PDB file of C-alpha atoms in Angstrom:
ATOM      1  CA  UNK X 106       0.000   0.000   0.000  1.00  0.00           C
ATOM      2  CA  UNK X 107       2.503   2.418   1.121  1.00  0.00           C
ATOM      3  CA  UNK X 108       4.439   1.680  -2.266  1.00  0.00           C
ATOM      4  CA  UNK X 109       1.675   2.609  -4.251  1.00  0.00           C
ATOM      5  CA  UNK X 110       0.705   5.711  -2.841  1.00  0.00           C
ATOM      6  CA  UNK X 111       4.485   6.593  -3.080  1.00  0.00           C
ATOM      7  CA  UNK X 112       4.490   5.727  -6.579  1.00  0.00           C
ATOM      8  CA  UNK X 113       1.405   8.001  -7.346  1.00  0.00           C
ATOM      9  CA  UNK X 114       2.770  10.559  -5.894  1.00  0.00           C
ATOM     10  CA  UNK X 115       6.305  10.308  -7.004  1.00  0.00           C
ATOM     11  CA  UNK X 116       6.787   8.090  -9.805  1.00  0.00           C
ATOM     12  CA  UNK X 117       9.714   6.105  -8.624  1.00  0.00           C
ATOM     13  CA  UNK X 118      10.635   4.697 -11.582  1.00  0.00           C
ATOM     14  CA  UNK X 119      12.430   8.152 -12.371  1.00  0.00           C
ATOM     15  CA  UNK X 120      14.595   7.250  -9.371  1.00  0.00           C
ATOM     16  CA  UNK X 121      18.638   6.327  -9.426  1.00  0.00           C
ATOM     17  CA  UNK X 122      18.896   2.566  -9.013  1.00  0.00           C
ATOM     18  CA  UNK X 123      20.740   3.405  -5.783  1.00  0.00           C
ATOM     19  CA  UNK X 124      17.798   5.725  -4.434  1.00  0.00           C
ATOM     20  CA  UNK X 125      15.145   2.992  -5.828  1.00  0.00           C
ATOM     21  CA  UNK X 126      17.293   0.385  -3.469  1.00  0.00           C
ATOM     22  CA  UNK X 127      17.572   2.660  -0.534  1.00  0.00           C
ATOM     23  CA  UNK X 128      14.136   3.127  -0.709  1.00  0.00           C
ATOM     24  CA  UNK X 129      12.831  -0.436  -1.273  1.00  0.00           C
ATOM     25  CA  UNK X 130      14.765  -1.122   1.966  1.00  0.00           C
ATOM     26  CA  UNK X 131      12.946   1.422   3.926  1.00  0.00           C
ATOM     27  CA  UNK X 132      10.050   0.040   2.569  1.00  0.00           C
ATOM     28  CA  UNK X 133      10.722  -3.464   3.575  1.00  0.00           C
ATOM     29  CA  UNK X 134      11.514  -2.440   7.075  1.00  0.00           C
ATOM     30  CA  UNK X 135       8.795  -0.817   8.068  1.00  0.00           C
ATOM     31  CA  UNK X 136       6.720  -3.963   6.447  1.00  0.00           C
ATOM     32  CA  UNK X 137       8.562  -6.434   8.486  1.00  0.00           C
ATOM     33  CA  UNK X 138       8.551  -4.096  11.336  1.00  0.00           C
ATOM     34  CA  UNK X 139       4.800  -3.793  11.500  1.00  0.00           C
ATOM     35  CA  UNK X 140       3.963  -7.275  10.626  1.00  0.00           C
ATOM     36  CA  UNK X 141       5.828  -8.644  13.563  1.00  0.00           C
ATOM     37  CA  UNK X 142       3.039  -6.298  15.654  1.00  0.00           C
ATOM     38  CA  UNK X 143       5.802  -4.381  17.935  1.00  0.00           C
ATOM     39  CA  UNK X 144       4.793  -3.189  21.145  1.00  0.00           C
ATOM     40  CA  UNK X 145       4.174   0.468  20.571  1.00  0.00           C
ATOM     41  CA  UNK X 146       2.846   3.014  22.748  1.00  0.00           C
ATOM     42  CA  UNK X 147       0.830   5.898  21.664  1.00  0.00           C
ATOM     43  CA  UNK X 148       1.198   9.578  23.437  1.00  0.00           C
ATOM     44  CA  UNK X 149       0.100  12.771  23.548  1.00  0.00           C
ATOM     45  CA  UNK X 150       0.049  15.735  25.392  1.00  0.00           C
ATOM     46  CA  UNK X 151      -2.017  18.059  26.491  1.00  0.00           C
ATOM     47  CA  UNK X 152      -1.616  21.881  27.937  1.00  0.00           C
ATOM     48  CA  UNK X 153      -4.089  24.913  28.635  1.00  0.00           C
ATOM     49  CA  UNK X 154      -4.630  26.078  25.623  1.00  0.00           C
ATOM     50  CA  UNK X 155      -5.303  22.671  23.924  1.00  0.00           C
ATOM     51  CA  UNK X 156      -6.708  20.267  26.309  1.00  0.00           C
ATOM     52  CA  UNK X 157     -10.609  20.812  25.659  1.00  0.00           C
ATOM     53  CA  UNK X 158      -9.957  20.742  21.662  1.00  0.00           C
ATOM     54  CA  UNK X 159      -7.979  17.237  22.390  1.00  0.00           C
ATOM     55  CA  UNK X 160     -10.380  15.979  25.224  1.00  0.00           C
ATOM     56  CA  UNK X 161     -13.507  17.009  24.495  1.00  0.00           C
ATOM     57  CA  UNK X 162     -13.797  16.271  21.051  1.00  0.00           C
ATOM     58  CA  UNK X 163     -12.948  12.984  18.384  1.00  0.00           C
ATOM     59  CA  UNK X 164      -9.468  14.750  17.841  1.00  0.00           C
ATOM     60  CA  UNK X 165      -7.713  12.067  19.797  1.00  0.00           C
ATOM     61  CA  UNK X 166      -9.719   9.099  18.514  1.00  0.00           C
ATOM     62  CA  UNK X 167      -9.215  10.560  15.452  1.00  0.00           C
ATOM     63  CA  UNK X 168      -5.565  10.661  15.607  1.00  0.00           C
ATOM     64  CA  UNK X 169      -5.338   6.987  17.205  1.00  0.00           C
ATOM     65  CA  UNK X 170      -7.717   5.635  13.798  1.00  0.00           C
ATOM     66  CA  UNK X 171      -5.679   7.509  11.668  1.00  0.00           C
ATOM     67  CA  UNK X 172      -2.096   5.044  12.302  1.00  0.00           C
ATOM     68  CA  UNK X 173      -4.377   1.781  11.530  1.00  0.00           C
ATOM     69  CA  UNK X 174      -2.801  -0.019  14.497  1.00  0.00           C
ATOM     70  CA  UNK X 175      -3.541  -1.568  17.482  1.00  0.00           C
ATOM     71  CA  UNK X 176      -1.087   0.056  20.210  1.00  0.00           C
ATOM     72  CA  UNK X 177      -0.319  -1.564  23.562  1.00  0.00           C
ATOM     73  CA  UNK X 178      -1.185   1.730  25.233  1.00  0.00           C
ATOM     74  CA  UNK X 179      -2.630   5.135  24.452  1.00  0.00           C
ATOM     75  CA  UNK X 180      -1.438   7.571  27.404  1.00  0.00           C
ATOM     76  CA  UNK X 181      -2.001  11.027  27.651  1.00  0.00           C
ATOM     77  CA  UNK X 182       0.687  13.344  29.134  1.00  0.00           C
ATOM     78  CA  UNK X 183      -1.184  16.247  30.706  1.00  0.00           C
ATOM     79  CA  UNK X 184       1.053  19.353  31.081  1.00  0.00           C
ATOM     80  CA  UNK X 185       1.210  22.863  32.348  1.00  0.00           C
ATOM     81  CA  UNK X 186      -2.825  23.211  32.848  1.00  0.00           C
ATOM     82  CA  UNK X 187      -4.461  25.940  35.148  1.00  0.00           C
ATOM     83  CA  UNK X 188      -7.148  23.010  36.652  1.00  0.00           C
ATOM     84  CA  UNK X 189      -6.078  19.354  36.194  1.00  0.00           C
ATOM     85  CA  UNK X 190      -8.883  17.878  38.331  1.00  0.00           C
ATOM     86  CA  UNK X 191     -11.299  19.441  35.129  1.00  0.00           C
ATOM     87  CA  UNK X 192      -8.343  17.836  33.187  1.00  0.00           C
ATOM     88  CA  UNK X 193      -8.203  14.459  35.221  1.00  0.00           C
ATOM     89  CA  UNK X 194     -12.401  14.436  35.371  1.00  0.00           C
ATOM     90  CA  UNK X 195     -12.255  14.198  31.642  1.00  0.00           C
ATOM     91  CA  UNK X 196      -9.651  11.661  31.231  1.00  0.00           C
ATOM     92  CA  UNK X 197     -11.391   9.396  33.269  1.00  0.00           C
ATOM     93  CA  UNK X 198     -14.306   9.589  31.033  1.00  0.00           C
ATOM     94  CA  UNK X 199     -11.662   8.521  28.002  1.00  0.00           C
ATOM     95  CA  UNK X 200     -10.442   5.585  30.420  1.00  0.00           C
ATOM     96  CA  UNK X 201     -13.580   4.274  30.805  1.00  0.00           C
ATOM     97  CA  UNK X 202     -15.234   4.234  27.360  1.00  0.00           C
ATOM     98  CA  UNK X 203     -11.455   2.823  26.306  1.00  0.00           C
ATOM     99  CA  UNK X 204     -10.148   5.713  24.448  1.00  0.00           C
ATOM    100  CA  UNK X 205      -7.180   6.008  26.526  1.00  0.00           C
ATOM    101  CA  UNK X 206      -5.464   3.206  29.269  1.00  0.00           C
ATOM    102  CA  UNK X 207      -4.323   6.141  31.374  1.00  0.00           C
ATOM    103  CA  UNK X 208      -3.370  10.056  32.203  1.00  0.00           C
ATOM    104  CA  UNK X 209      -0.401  11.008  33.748  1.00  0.00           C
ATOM    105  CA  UNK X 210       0.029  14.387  34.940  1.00  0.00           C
ATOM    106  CA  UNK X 211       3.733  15.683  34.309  1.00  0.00           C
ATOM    107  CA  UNK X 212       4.569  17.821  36.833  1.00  0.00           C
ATOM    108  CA  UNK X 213       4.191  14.698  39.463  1.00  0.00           C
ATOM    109  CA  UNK X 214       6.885  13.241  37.707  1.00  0.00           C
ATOM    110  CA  UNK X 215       9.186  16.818  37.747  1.00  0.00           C
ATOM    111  CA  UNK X 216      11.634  16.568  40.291  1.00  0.00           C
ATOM    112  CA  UNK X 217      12.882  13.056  39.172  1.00  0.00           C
ATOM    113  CA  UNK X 218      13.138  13.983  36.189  1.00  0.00           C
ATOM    114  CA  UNK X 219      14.952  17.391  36.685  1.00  0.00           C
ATOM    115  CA  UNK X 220      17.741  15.561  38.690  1.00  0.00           C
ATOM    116  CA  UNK X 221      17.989  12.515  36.336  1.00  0.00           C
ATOM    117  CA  UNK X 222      18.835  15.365  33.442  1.00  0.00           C
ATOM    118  CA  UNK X 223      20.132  17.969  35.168  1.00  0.00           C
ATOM    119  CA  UNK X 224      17.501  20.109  34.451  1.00  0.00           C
ATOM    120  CA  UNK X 225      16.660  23.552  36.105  1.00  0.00           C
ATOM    121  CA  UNK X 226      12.643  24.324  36.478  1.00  0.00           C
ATOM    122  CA  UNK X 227      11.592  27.068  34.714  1.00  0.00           C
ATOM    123  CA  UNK X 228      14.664  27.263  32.521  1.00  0.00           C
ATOM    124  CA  UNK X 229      13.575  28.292  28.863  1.00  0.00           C
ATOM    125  CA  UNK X 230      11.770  25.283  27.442  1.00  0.00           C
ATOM    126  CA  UNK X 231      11.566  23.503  30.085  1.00  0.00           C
ATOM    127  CA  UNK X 232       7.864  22.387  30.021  1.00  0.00           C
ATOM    128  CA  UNK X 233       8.726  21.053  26.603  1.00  0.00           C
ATOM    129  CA  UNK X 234      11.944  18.877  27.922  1.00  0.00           C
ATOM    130  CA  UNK X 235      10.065  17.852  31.149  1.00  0.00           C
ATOM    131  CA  UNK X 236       6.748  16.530  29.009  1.00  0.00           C
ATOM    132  CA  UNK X 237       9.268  14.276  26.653  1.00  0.00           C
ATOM    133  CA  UNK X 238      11.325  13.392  29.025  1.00  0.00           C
ATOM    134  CA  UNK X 239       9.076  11.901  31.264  1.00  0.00           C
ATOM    135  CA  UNK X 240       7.409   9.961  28.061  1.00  0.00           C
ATOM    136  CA  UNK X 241      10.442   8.475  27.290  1.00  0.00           C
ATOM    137  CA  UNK X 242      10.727   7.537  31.452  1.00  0.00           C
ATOM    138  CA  UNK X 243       7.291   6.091  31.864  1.00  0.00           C
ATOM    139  CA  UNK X 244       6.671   4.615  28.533  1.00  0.00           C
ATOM    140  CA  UNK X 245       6.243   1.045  28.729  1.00  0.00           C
ATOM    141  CA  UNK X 246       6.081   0.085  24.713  1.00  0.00           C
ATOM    142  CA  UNK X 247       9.417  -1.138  22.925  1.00  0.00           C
ATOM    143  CA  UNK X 248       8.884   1.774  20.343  1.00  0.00           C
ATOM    144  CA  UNK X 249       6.520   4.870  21.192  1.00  0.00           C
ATOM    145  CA  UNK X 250       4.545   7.390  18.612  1.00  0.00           C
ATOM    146  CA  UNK X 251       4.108  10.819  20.138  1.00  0.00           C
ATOM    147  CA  UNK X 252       1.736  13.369  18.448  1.00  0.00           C
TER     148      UNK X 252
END
């Protein structure tokens, strides 16, 4: 599938045999990486001025449909909000229809993470470093997608 909407779009057969091989290797790969079903976690994150478009709406189911898999856990990283127990009170609803296995509120998970990377709070970017750094901690998939 993924070769033919490449070859729609680009026409490989105007490639360099080198190219064509480089690319029919990267095309193999991720074949034989998704048929052997990987365990892959799917993440996202969520801050104040995003969290009710994400939450409240089909966004995230929509975003989980879109990759065609079946991941081993769909977590959502909430970050930097003004009232997380809204936040939290609407996660729960995603846990229990199944849209999500679980919510994990980043700033719980700061101060480990700050000393594991020598990182100072409230250094520029540091709600950015501290959300993907504490995926990477908690995530319990061999691979993990991140939108």
């Amino acid at each position: 599938m993924f070769y033919k909407l490449y070859y729609v779009k680009y026409n490989i057969s105007n490639l360099s045999p080198t190219v064509l091989y480089i690319f029919a290797n990267y095309v193999i790969s991720c074949y034989l990486l998704i048929m052997s079903q990987p365990n892959i976690e799917f993440s996202t994150t969520c801050y104040e001025k995003d969290w009710e478009l994400l939450l409240k709406t089909d966004r995230l189911q929509l975003m989980v449909d879109a990759c065609d898999y079946t991941f081993s856990r769909i977590v959502v990283y909430i970050n930097n909000v003004n009232n997380f127990d809204a936040v939290a009170a609407v996660c729960e609803t995603l846990k229990a229809n199944g849209t999500i296995d679980a919510y994990i509120r980043v700033a719980d998970h700061e101060d480990d993470i700050c000393a594991k990377y020598n990182i100072q709070k409230h250094q520029p970017g540091y709600y950015y470093m501290a959300q993907f750094l504490t995926m990477l901690e908690l995530s319990e998939g061999d691979y993990h997608l991140n939108f």
